Coordinates of N, CA and C in Angstrom, one line a residue:
M1 N -3.3 -172.8 123.3 CA -2.0 -172.0 123.7 C -1.0 -173.0 124.2
I2 N 0.3 -172.7 123.9 CA 1.3 -173.6 124.3 C 1.9 -173.2 125.6
S3 N 1.9 -174.0 126.6 CA 2.4 -173.7 127.9 C 3.9 -173.6 128.0
Q4 N 4.4 -173.0 129.1 CA 5.8 -173.0 129.3 C 6.4 -174.4 129.4
R5 N 5.7 -175.3 130.1 CA 6.2 -176.6 130.2 C 6.4 -177.3 128.9
T6 N 5.4 -177.1 128.0 CA 5.5 -177.7 126.7 C 6.7 -177.1 125.9
R7 N 6.9 -175.8 126.0 CA 8.0 -175.1 125.3 C 9.3 -175.7 125.8
Y8 N 9.5 -175.9 127.1 CA 10.8 -176.5 127.5 C 10.9 -177.9 127.1
S9 N 9.8 -178.7 127.1 CA 9.8 -180.1 126.6 C 10.2 -180.1 125.2
L10 N 9.7 -179.2 124.4 CA 10.1 -179.1 123.0 C 11.6 -178.8 122.8
A11 N 12.1 -177.9 123.7 CA 13.6 -177.6 123.6 C 14.4 -178.8 124.0
Q12 N 13.9 -179.6 125.0 CA 14.6 -180.8 125.4 C 14.6 -181.8 124.2
F13 N 13.5 -181.9 123.5 CA 13.4 -182.9 122.4 C 14.3 -182.5 121.3
L14 N 14.4 -181.2 120.9 CA 15.2 -180.8 119.9 C 16.7 -180.8 120.2
A15 N 17.0 -180.8 121.5 CA 18.4 -180.8 121.9 C 19.1 -182.1 121.6
Q16 N 18.3 -183.2 121.4 CA 18.9 -184.5 121.1 C 19.2 -184.6 119.6
Q17 N 18.7 -183.7 118.8 CA 19.0 -183.7 117.4 C 20.3 -183.0 117.1
D18 N 20.8 -183.3 115.9 CA 21.9 -182.5 115.4 C 21.5 -181.0 115.3
V19 N 22.5 -180.1 115.6 CA 22.2 -178.7 115.6 C 21.6 -178.3 114.3
S20 N 22.1 -178.8 113.2 CA 21.7 -178.4 111.9 C 20.2 -178.8 111.6
V21 N 19.8 -179.9 112.3 CA 18.3 -180.3 112.1 C 17.5 -179.3 112.8
S22 N 17.8 -178.9 114.0 CA 17.0 -177.9 114.8 C 17.0 -176.5 114.1
I23 N 18.2 -176.1 113.6 CA 18.2 -174.8 112.9 C 17.3 -174.8 111.6
T24 N 17.4 -175.9 110.9 CA 16.6 -176.0 109.6 C 15.1 -176.0 109.9
L25 N 14.8 -176.8 110.9 CA 13.3 -177.0 111.3 C 12.8 -175.7 111.8
L26 N 13.5 -175.0 112.6 CA 13.0 -173.7 113.1 C 13.0 -172.6 112.1
A27 N 14.0 -172.6 111.3 CA 14.1 -171.5 110.2 C 13.0 -171.7 109.2
K28 N 12.6 -173.0 109.0 CA 11.6 -173.3 108.0 C 10.3 -172.6 108.3
Y29 N 10.1 -172.3 109.6 CA 8.9 -171.6 110.0 C 9.2 -170.2 110.5
N30 N 10.2 -169.6 109.9 CA 10.6 -168.2 110.1 C 11.1 -167.8 111.4
V31 N 11.7 -168.7 112.1 CA 12.4 -168.4 113.4 C 13.7 -167.8 113.0
Q32 N 13.9 -166.5 113.2 CA 15.1 -165.8 112.7 C 16.2 -165.7 113.7
H33 N 17.4 -165.4 113.2 CA 18.6 -165.1 114.0 C 19.0 -166.2 115.0
L34 N 19.0 -167.4 114.4 CA 19.4 -168.6 115.2 C 20.9 -168.6 115.3
S35 N 21.4 -168.8 116.5 CA 22.8 -169.0 116.8 C 23.0 -170.2 117.7
L36 N 22.5 -171.3 117.3 CA 22.6 -172.5 118.1 C 24.0 -173.1 117.9
S37 N 24.6 -173.7 118.9 CA 25.9 -174.4 118.8 C 25.9 -175.5 119.9
Y38 N 26.8 -176.4 119.7 CA 26.9 -177.5 120.6 C 27.2 -177.1 122.0
A39 N 28.0 -176.0 122.1 CA 28.4 -175.5 123.4 C 27.3 -175.1 124.4
N40 N 26.3 -174.5 123.8 CA 25.2 -174.0 124.7 C 23.8 -174.3 124.0
L41 N 23.7 -175.5 123.4 CA 22.6 -175.9 122.6 C 21.3 -175.8 123.5
Q42 N 21.3 -176.5 124.6 CA 20.0 -176.5 125.4 C 19.5 -175.1 125.8
M43 N 20.5 -174.3 126.3 CA 20.1 -172.9 126.7 C 19.6 -172.1 125.5
S44 N 20.3 -172.2 124.4 CA 19.9 -171.5 123.2 C 18.5 -171.9 122.8
L45 N 18.2 -173.2 122.8 CA 16.9 -173.7 122.4 C 15.9 -173.2 123.4
N46 N 16.2 -173.2 124.7 CA 15.2 -172.7 125.7 C 14.8 -171.3 125.4
N47 N 15.8 -170.4 125.2 CA 15.6 -169.0 124.9 C 14.9 -168.8 123.6
T48 N 15.2 -169.5 122.6 CA 14.6 -169.3 121.3 C 13.1 -169.7 121.3
I49 N 12.9 -170.9 121.8 CA 11.5 -171.4 121.8 C 10.6 -170.7 122.8
R50 N 11.2 -170.2 123.9 CA 10.4 -169.5 124.9 C 9.7 -168.2 124.3
D51 N 10.4 -167.6 123.3 CA 9.9 -166.3 122.8 C 9.1 -166.4 121.5
Q52 N 8.8 -167.7 121.1 CA 8.1 -167.8 119.8 C 6.6 -167.8 120.0
S53 N 5.8 -167.4 119.0 CA 4.4 -167.3 119.1 C 3.8 -168.8 119.1
D54 N 2.6 -168.9 119.6 CA 2.0 -170.2 119.6 C 1.8 -170.7 118.2
R55 N 1.5 -169.9 117.2 CA 1.2 -170.3 115.9 C 2.5 -170.9 115.3
T56 N 3.7 -170.3 115.5 CA 4.9 -170.8 115.0 C 5.3 -172.1 115.6
L57 N 5.1 -172.2 116.9 CA 5.4 -173.5 117.6 C 4.5 -174.6 117.2
L58 N 3.2 -174.3 116.9 CA 2.3 -175.3 116.5 C 2.7 -175.9 115.1
L59 N 3.2 -175.0 114.2 CA 3.7 -175.5 112.9 C 4.9 -176.4 113.1
V60 N 5.8 -176.0 114.0 CA 7.0 -176.8 114.3 C 6.6 -178.2 114.8
L61 N 5.7 -178.1 115.8 CA 5.2 -179.3 116.4 C 4.5 -180.3 115.5
Q62 N 3.7 -179.7 114.6 CA 3.0 -180.5 113.6 C 4.0 -181.2 112.7
E63 N 5.1 -180.6 112.3 CA 6.1 -181.3 111.5 C 6.8 -182.4 112.3
I64 N 7.1 -182.1 113.5 CA 7.7 -183.1 114.4 C 6.8 -184.3 114.5
V65 N 5.6 -184.1 114.7 CA 4.6 -185.2 114.9 C 4.5 -186.0 113.6
A66 N 4.6 -185.3 112.5 CA 4.4 -186.0 111.1 C 5.7 -186.7 110.7
T67 N 6.8 -186.4 111.3 CA 8.1 -186.9 110.8 C 8.9 -187.6 111.9
T68 N 8.3 -188.2 112.9 CA 9.0 -188.7 114.0 C 9.9 -189.9 113.6
G69 N 9.5 -190.6 112.6 CA 10.4 -191.7 112.1 C 11.7 -191.2 111.6
N70 N 11.7 -190.1 110.8 CA 12.9 -189.5 110.3 C 13.7 -188.9 111.4
L71 N 13.1 -188.3 112.4 CA 13.9 -187.7 113.5 C 14.5 -188.8 114.4
R72 N 13.8 -189.9 114.5 CA 14.2 -191.0 115.4 C 15.4 -191.7 114.8
K73 N 15.6 -191.8 113.5 CA 16.5 -192.7 112.9 C 18.0 -192.5 113.3
N74 N 18.3 -191.2 113.6 CA 19.7 -190.8 113.8 C 20.0 -190.8 115.3
I75 N 19.0 -191.1 116.2 CA 19.2 -191.0 117.6 C 19.6 -192.4 118.2
S76 N 20.6 -192.5 119.0 CA 21.0 -193.8 119.6 C 21.4 -193.5 121.0
P77 N 20.9 -194.3 122.0 CA 19.9 -195.3 121.8 C 18.5 -194.8 121.6
K78 N 17.6 -195.6 120.9 CA 16.3 -195.1 120.6 C 15.5 -194.8 121.8
L79 N 15.8 -195.4 123.0 CA 15.0 -195.1 124.2 C 15.1 -193.7 124.5
I80 N 16.2 -193.0 124.3 CA 16.3 -191.6 124.6 C 15.3 -190.8 123.8
F81 N 15.2 -191.1 122.5 CA 14.2 -190.4 121.7 C 12.8 -190.7 122.1
D82 N 12.5 -191.9 122.4 CA 11.2 -192.3 122.8 C 10.8 -191.7 124.1
E83 N 11.7 -191.5 125.1 CA 11.4 -190.9 126.3 C 11.0 -189.4 126.2
R84 N 11.8 -188.7 125.3 CA 11.6 -187.3 125.1 C 10.3 -187.1 124.3
L85 N 10.0 -188.0 123.4 CA 8.8 -187.8 122.6 C 7.6 -188.1 123.5
H86 N 7.7 -189.1 124.4 CA 6.6 -189.3 125.3 C 6.3 -188.1 126.2
D87 N 7.4 -187.5 126.7 CA 7.2 -186.3 127.6 C 6.6 -185.2 126.8
L88 N 7.0 -184.9 125.5 CA 6.5 -183.9 124.7 C 5.0 -184.1 124.4
T89 N 4.7 -185.4 124.1 CA 3.3 -185.8 123.8 C 2.4 -185.5 125.0
Q90 N 2.9 -185.9 126.2 CA 2.0 -185.7 127.4 C 1.9 -184.3 127.7
C91 N 2.9 -183.5 127.5 CA 2.8 -182.0 127.8 C 1.8 -181.4 126.8
L92 N 1.8 -181.8 125.6 CA 0.9 -181.3 124.6 C -0.6 -181.7 125.0
L93 N -0.7 -182.9 125.5 CA -2.0 -183.4 125.9 C -2.5 -182.5 127.1
L94 N -1.7 -182.2 128.0 CA -2.0 -181.3 129.1 C -2.5 -179.9 128.6
D95 N -2.0 -179.5 127.5 CA -2.4 -178.2 126.8 C -3.6 -178.4 126.0
G96 N -4.1 -179.7 125.8 CA -5.3 -179.9 125.0 C -5.0 -180.3 123.6
Y97 N -3.8 -180.8 123.3 CA -3.5 -181.3 121.9 C -3.2 -182.8 121.9
I98 N -3.8 -183.5 121.0 CA -3.7 -184.9 120.9 C -2.9 -185.3 119.7
V99 N -1.9 -186.2 119.9 CA -1.2 -186.7 118.8 C -1.9 -188.0 118.3
Q100 N -2.3 -188.0 117.1 CA -3.1 -189.1 116.5 C -2.8 -189.3 115.0
D101 N -2.4 -190.5 114.7 CA -2.1 -190.8 113.2 C -1.2 -189.8 112.6
K102 N -0.1 -189.5 113.4 CA 0.9 -188.5 112.9 C 0.4 -187.1 112.6
R103 N -0.7 -186.8 113.4 CA -1.3 -185.4 113.3 C -1.4 -184.9 114.7
L104 N -1.4 -183.6 114.8 CA -1.6 -182.9 116.0 C -3.0 -182.3 116.0
L105 N -3.9 -182.8 116.9 CA -5.3 -182.4 116.9 C -5.6 -181.7 118.2
Q106 N -6.6 -180.8 118.1 CA -7.1 -180.1 119.3 C -8.1 -181.0 120.0
A107 N -7.9 -181.3 121.3 CA -8.9 -182.1 122.0 C -10.2 -181.3 122.2
D108 N -10.1 -180.0 122.2 CA -11.3 -179.1 122.4 C -11.1 -177.9 121.6
P109 N -11.9 -177.6 120.6 CA -11.7 -176.4 119.7 C -11.6 -175.1 120.5
S110 N -12.2 -175.1 121.7 CA -12.2 -173.8 122.4 C -10.8 -173.4 123.0
I111 N -9.8 -174.3 122.9 CA -8.5 -174.0 123.5 C -7.7 -173.1 122.6
A112 N -8.1 -173.0 121.4 CA -7.2 -172.3 120.4 C -6.8 -170.9 120.9
D113 N -7.8 -170.1 121.5 CA -7.5 -168.8 121.9 C -7.4 -168.6 123.4
A114 N -7.4 -169.7 124.1 CA -7.3 -169.7 125.6 C -5.9 -169.6 126.1
A115 N -5.7 -168.7 127.1 CA -4.4 -168.6 127.7 C -4.1 -169.9 128.5
P116 N -2.8 -170.3 128.6 CA -2.5 -171.5 129.4 C -2.9 -171.3 130.9
M117 N -4.0 -172.0 131.3 CA -4.5 -171.8 132.6 C -3.5 -172.1 133.7
E118 N -2.7 -173.1 133.6 CA -1.8 -173.5 134.6 C -0.7 -172.4 134.8
D119 N -0.2 -171.9 133.7 CA 0.8 -170.9 133.8 C 0.3 -169.6 134.6
D120 N -0.9 -169.2 134.2 CA -1.5 -168.0 134.8 C -1.9 -168.3 136.2
L121 N -2.4 -169.5 136.5 CA -2.7 -169.8 137.9 C -1.5 -169.8 138.8
V122 N -0.4 -170.4 138.4 CA 0.8 -170.4 139.2 C 1.3 -169.0 139.5
T123 N 1.3 -168.2 138.4 CA 1.7 -166.8 138.6 C 0.8 -166.1 139.6
A124 N -0.5 -166.2 139.4 CA -1.4 -165.6 140.4 C -1.2 -166.0 141.8
L125 N -1.0 -167.3 142.0 CA -0.8 -167.8 143.3 C 0.5 -167.2 143.9
R126 N 1.5 -167.1 143.2 CA 2.8 -166.5 143.7 C 2.6 -165.0 144.0
Q127 N 1.8 -164.3 143.2 CA 1.6 -162.9 143.4 C 0.7 -162.6 144.6
S128 N -0.3 -163.4 144.7 CA -1.3 -163.2 145.8 C -0.8 -163.8 147.1
A129 N -0.1 -164.9 147.0 CA 0.6 -165.6 148.1 C -0.4 -166.0 149.3
P130 N -1.4 -166.8 149.0 CA -2.2 -167.3 150.1 C -1.2 -168.2 151.0
P131 N -1.6 -168.4 152.2 CA -0.7 -169.1 153.2 C 0.0 -170.4 152.7
Q132 N -0.8 -171.2 152.0 CA -0.2 -172.5 151.5 C 0.1 -172.5 150.0
H133 N 0.4 -171.3 149.4 CA 0.5 -171.2 148.0 C 1.6 -172.1 147.4
E134 N 2.7 -172.3 148.2 CA 3.8 -173.1 147.7 C 3.4 -174.6 147.7
A135 N 2.6 -175.0 148.7 CA 2.1 -176.4 148.7 C 1.1 -176.6 147.6
I136 N 0.3 -175.6 147.3 CA -0.7 -175.7 146.2 C 0.1 -175.9 144.9
I137 N 1.1 -175.0 144.7 CA 1.8 -175.1 143.4 C 2.5 -176.4 143.3
N138 N 3.1 -176.9 144.4 CA 3.7 -178.2 144.4 C 2.8 -179.3 144.0
K139 N 1.5 -179.3 144.4 CA 0.6 -180.3 144.1 C 0.1 -180.2 142.6
I140 N 0.1 -178.9 142.1 CA -0.2 -178.7 140.7 C 0.9 -179.4 139.9
N141 N 2.1 -179.1 140.3 CA 3.3 -179.7 139.6 C 3.3 -181.2 139.7
D142 N 3.0 -181.7 140.9 CA 3.0 -183.2 141.1 C 1.9 -183.8 140.2
S143 N 0.8 -183.1 140.0 CA -0.3 -183.6 139.1 C 0.3 -183.7 137.7
A144 N 1.0 -182.7 137.2 CA 1.5 -182.7 135.9 C 2.6 -183.8 135.7
E145 N 3.4 -184.0 136.8 CA 4.5 -185.0 136.7 C 3.9 -186.4 136.6
A146 N 2.8 -186.6 137.4 CA 2.2 -187.9 137.3 C 1.6 -188.2 135.9
F147 N 1.0 -187.1 135.4 CA 0.4 -187.2 134.0 C 1.5 -187.5 133.0
R148 N 2.7 -187.0 133.2 CA 3.8 -187.1 132.2 C 4.6 -188.3 132.4
S149 N 4.5 -189.0 133.6 CA 5.4 -190.1 133.9 C 5.2 -191.2 132.9
S150 N 6.1 -192.2 132.9 CA 6.1 -193.3 131.9 C 6.2 -194.6 132.7
P151 N 5.1 -195.3 132.9 CA 3.7 -195.0 132.3 C 3.0 -193.9 133.1
P152 N 2.1 -193.2 132.5 CA 1.4 -192.2 133.2 C 0.6 -192.7 134.3
D153 N 0.5 -191.9 135.4 CA -0.4 -192.3 136.5 C -1.5 -191.3 136.6
Y154 N -2.6 -191.6 135.9 CA -3.7 -190.6 135.8 C -4.4 -190.5 137.1
N155 N -4.5 -191.5 137.9 CA -5.2 -191.4 139.2 C -4.4 -190.4 140.1
A156 N -3.1 -190.5 140.1 CA -2.3 -189.6 140.9 C -2.4 -188.2 140.4
A157 N -2.5 -188.0 139.0 CA -2.7 -186.7 138.4 C -3.9 -186.0 139.0
L158 N -5.0 -186.8 139.0 CA -6.3 -186.3 139.5 C -6.3 -186.0 141.0
T159 N -5.7 -187.0 141.7 CA -5.6 -186.8 143.2 C -4.9 -185.6 143.6
N160 N -3.7 -185.4 143.0 CA -2.9 -184.2 143.3 C -3.6 -182.9 142.9
A161 N -4.4 -182.9 141.8 CA -5.2 -181.7 141.4 C -6.3 -181.5 142.4
R162 N -6.9 -182.6 142.9 CA -7.9 -182.4 143.9 C -7.4 -181.8 145.2
V163 N -6.2 -182.3 145.6 CA -5.6 -181.8 146.9 C -5.3 -180.3 146.7
A164 N -4.8 -179.9 145.5 CA -4.5 -178.5 145.3 C -5.8 -177.6 145.4
L165 N -6.9 -178.1 144.9 CA -8.2 -177.4 145.0 C -8.6 -177.3 146.4
E166 N -8.5 -178.4 147.1 CA -9.0 -178.5 148.5 C -8.1 -177.6 149.4
T167 N -6.8 -177.6 149.2 CA -5.9 -176.7 150.0 C -6.2 -175.2 149.7
L168 N -6.4 -174.9 148.5 CA -6.7 -173.5 148.2 C -8.1 -173.1 148.8
A169 N -9.1 -173.9 148.8 CA -10.4 -173.6 149.4 C -10.2 -173.4 150.9
V170 N -9.4 -174.2 151.5 CA -9.1 -174.0 152.9 C -8.5 -172.6 153.2
D171 N -7.5 -172.2 152.4 CA -6.9 -170.9 152.5 C -7.9 -169.8 152.3
V172 N -8.8 -170.0 151.3 CA -9.8 -169.0 151.0 C -10.8 -168.8 152.2
A173 N -11.2 -170.0 152.7 CA -12.1 -170.0 153.9 C -11.5 -169.3 155.1
A174 N -10.2 -169.5 155.3 CA -9.5 -168.9 156.4 C -9.4 -167.4 156.3
D175 N -9.3 -166.9 155.0 CA -9.2 -165.5 154.7 C -10.6 -164.9 154.9
V176 N -11.6 -165.6 154.5 CA -13.0 -165.1 154.7 C -13.3 -165.0 156.2
A177 N -12.9 -166.0 157.0 CA -13.2 -166.0 158.4 C -12.5 -164.8 159.1
R178 N -11.2 -164.5 158.6 CA -10.5 -163.4 159.2 C -11.2 -162.1 158.9
Q179 N -11.7 -161.9 157.6 CA -12.3 -160.7 157.2 C -13.7 -160.5 157.8
H180 N -14.4 -161.6 158.0 CA -15.7 -161.5 158.5 C -15.9 -162.6 159.7
P181 N -15.3 -162.2 160.9 CA -15.3 -163.2 162.0 C -16.7 -163.6 162.5
G182 N -17.7 -163.0 162.1 CA -19.1 -163.3 162.6 C -19.8 -164.3 161.7
N183 N -19.1 -164.8 160.7 CA -19.8 -165.7 159.7 C -20.0 -167.1 160.1
G184 N -19.5 -167.5 161.3 CA -19.6 -168.9 161.8 C -18.3 -169.6 161.6
T185 N -18.4 -170.9 161.8 CA -17.2 -171.8 161.8 C -17.3 -172.9 160.8
Y186 N -16.2 -173.6 160.6 CA -16.2 -174.7 159.6 C -15.1 -175.6 160.0
E187 N -15.1 -176.8 159.5 CA -14.1 -177.8 159.8 C -13.1 -177.9 158.6
P188 N -11.9 -177.4 158.8 CA -11.0 -177.3 157.6 C -10.6 -178.6 157.0
T189 N -10.8 -179.7 157.7 CA -10.4 -181.0 157.1 C -11.6 -181.6 156.4
S190 N -12.7 -180.9 156.3 CA -13.9 -181.4 155.6 C -14.2 -180.5 154.4
W191 N -14.1 -181.1 153.2 CA -14.4 -180.4 152.0 C -15.8 -179.8 152.0
G192 N -16.8 -180.6 152.4 CA -18.2 -180.2 152.5 C -18.4 -179.0 153.4
S193 N -17.7 -179.1 154.6 CA -17.8 -178.0 155.5 C -17.2 -176.7 155.0
V194 N -16.1 -176.8 154.3 CA -15.4 -175.6 153.8 C -16.2 -174.9 152.8
I195 N -16.7 -175.6 151.8 CA -17.5 -174.9 150.7 C -18.9 -174.5 151.2
A196 N -19.4 -175.2 152.2 CA -20.7 -174.8 152.8 C -20.5 -173.5 153.5
F197 N -19.4 -173.3 154.2 CA -19.0 -172.1 154.9 C -18.9 -171.0 153.9
L198 N -18.2 -171.2 152.8 CA -18.0 -170.2 151.8 C -19.4 -169.7 151.2
S199 N -20.3 -170.7 151.0 CA -21.6 -170.3 150.5 C -22.4 -169.5 151.5
K200 N -22.4 -170.0 152.8 CA -23.2 -169.3 153.8 C -22.6 -167.9 154.1
S201 N -21.3 -167.7 153.9 CA -20.6 -166.4 154.1 C -20.9 -165.4 152.9
G202 N -21.5 -165.9 151.8 CA -21.7 -165.1 150.7 C -20.5 -165.0 149.7
E203 N -19.4 -165.8 150.0 CA -18.2 -165.8 149.2 C -18.5 -166.4 147.8
I204 N -19.3 -167.4 147.8 CA -19.8 -168.1 146.6 C -21.3 -168.3 146.6
T205 N -21.9 -168.5 145.5 CA -23.3 -168.7 145.4 C -23.6 -170.2 145.7
I206 N -24.9 -170.6 145.9 CA -25.3 -172.0 146.0 C -24.9 -172.7 144.8
E207 N -25.1 -172.1 143.6 CA -24.8 -172.8 142.3 C -23.3 -173.1 142.2
E208 N -22.5 -172.1 142.7 CA -21.1 -172.2 142.6 C -20.6 -173.3 143.6
E209 N -21.3 -173.4 144.7 CA -21.0 -174.5 145.7 C -21.3 -175.8 145.1
K210 N -22.4 -175.9 144.4 CA -22.7 -177.2 143.7 C -21.7 -177.5 142.6
G211 N -21.2 -176.5 141.9 CA -20.2 -176.7 140.9 C -18.9 -177.2 141.5
L212 N -18.5 -176.6 142.6 CA -17.3 -177.1 143.3 C -17.4 -178.5 143.8
A213 N -18.6 -178.8 144.4 CA -18.8 -180.1 144.9 C -18.8 -181.2 143.8
G214 N -19.3 -180.8 142.6 CA -19.4 -181.7 141.5 C -18.0 -182.0 140.9
V215 N -17.1 -181.0 140.8 CA -15.8 -181.2 140.4 C -15.0 -182.0 141.3
F216 N -15.2 -181.8 142.6 CA -14.5 -182.6 143.7 C -14.9 -184.0 143.6
R217 N -16.1 -184.3 143.3 CA -16.6 -185.7 143.2 C -16.0 -186.3 141.9
F218 N -15.9 -185.6 140.9 CA -15.3 -186.1 139.6 C -13.9 -186.4 139.8
L219 N -13.2 -185.7 140.6 CA -11.7 -185.9 140.8 C -11.5 -187.0 141.8
S220 N -12.5 -187.5 142.5 CA -12.3 -188.5 143.6 C -12.1 -189.9 142.9
P221 N -11.3 -190.8 143.6 CA -11.0 -192.1 143.0 C -12.3 -192.9 142.7
G222 N -12.4 -193.4 141.5 CA -13.5 -194.2 141.1 C -14.7 -193.5 140.7
A223 N -14.7 -192.2 140.7 CA -15.9 -191.4 140.4 C -16.1 -191.2 138.9
H224 N -15.0 -191.1 138.2 CA -15.1 -190.9 136.7 C -14.9 -192.3 136.0
R225 N -15.9 -192.6 135.2 CA -15.9 -193.9 134.5 C -16.0 -193.6 133.0
P226 N -14.9 -193.5 132.3 CA -15.0 -193.1 130.9 C -15.7 -194.2 130.1
I227 N -16.6 -193.8 129.3 CA -17.3 -194.7 128.3 C -17.0 -194.2 126.9
G228 N -16.1 -194.8 126.2 CA -15.8 -194.4 124.9 C -14.9 -193.2 124.8
I229 N -14.4 -192.8 126.0 CA -13.4 -191.7 126.1 C -12.1 -192.2 126.6
P230 N -11.0 -192.0 126.0 CA -9.7 -192.5 126.5 C -9.4 -192.0 127.9
Q231 N -8.8 -192.8 128.7 CA -8.5 -192.4 130.1 C -7.6 -191.2 130.1
E232 N -6.7 -191.0 129.2 CA -5.9 -189.8 129.3 C -6.7 -188.5 129.1
Q233 N -7.7 -188.6 128.2 CA -8.5 -187.4 128.0 C -9.4 -187.1 129.1
M234 N -9.9 -188.2 129.8 CA -10.7 -188.0 131.0 C -9.9 -187.4 132.1
A235 N -8.6 -187.8 132.2 CA -7.7 -187.3 133.3 C -7.4 -185.8 132.9
R236 N -7.2 -185.5 131.7 CA -6.9 -184.1 131.3 C -8.1 -183.2 131.6
L237 N -9.3 -183.7 131.3 CA -10.5 -183.0 131.6 C -10.7 -182.7 133.0
G238 N -10.5 -183.8 133.9 CA -10.7 -183.6 135.3 C -9.6 -182.6 135.9
R239 N -8.4 -182.7 135.4 CA -7.4 -181.8 135.9 C -7.7 -180.4 135.4
S240 N -8.2 -180.2 134.2 CA -8.6 -178.9 133.8 C -9.7 -178.3 134.6
F241 N -10.7 -179.1 135.0 CA -11.7 -178.7 135.9 C -11.1 -178.2 137.2
A242 N -10.2 -178.9 137.7 CA -9.6 -178.5 139.0 C -8.9 -177.2 138.9
L243 N -8.1 -177.0 137.9 CA -7.3 -175.8 137.8 C -8.2 -174.6 137.5
N244 N -9.3 -174.8 136.8 CA -10.2 -173.7 136.5 C -11.0 -173.3 137.8
M245 N -11.3 -174.3 138.6 CA -11.9 -174.0 139.9 C -11.0 -173.3 140.9
C246 N -9.7 -173.7 140.8 CA -8.7 -173.0 141.6 C -8.6 -171.5 141.2
W247 N -8.6 -171.3 139.9 CA -8.5 -170.0 139.4 C -9.8 -169.2 139.8
F248 N -10.9 -169.8 139.8 CA -12.2 -169.1 140.2 C -12.1 -168.7 141.7
L249 N -11.7 -169.7 142.5 CA -11.7 -169.4 143.9 C -10.7 -168.3 144.3
L250 N -9.5 -168.3 143.6 CA -8.5 -167.3 143.9 C -8.9 -165.9 143.4
Q251 N -9.4 -165.8 142.2 CA -9.8 -164.5 141.6 C -11.0 -164.0 142.3
N252 N -11.9 -164.9 142.7 CA -13.2 -164.4 143.4 C -12.8 -163.9 144.8
R253 N -11.9 -164.5 145.5 CA -11.4 -164.0 146.8 C -10.8 -162.7 146.7
L254 N -9.9 -162.5 145.7 CA -9.2 -161.2 145.5 C -10.2 -160.1 145.2
S255 N -11.2 -160.4 144.4 CA -12.3 -159.5 144.1 C -13.1 -159.1 145.3
Q256 N -13.5 -160.1 146.1 CA -14.3 -159.9 147.3 C -13.5 -159.1 148.3
R257 N -12.3 -159.4 148.4 CA -11.4 -158.7 149.4 C -11.4 -157.2 149.2
E258 N -11.4 -156.8 147.9 CA -11.4 -155.4 147.5 C -12.7 -154.7 147.8
N259 N -13.8 -155.4 147.8 CA -15.1 -154.8 148.0 C -15.4 -154.5 149.4

């Protein structure tokens, strides 16, 4: 699935092209009723791309990846094109798509029918509004920004994802303690203490506690040592683990609160 971040990055990439190029490229894949103009090009592209299906956008993206040389030749300075292409490529990688040999490939076949986890997580955080939800969302965004930076800072991407997970776990533990004041205490600055408290309180199982502990270790500096796997893919994997665990903690707490 194509995230909102990638959709806006694609709009930014196309905005540097001549209007006729964008109109032709989008119309080629049945994007109808285009009314792009120089006066409001960026906003028009934002609105048009935002509403397209994933299948349509993947076709557009596949052509872009296959024809970057042709698209680059009319852009001056070339650095502008290269910067926007880098951002688009990194956004796609966050979604699980790899640009390789002028082809757009899935890093994981399972992502084809999966909803964009980050978009759904941020929406759920805003709707449920745990005490530190804005700080958590900021760390998720900081993680993505570090991943997309030039050059990418994959350690910072993982560190920010880990902090987001840790902060949400602290909020969940505080909510459990309020709902069940007799469940004991924990040290909010200690990851081990927080997840042990969640386990002892019945919020999560022992196996879920082990899973959270494993993901946290994976995200810690120096813990992941890729062998034969590119660093960017290891960083994407770790970040995906963190976001999925955030989603689990949040949805599990909401469910437990209702029971």
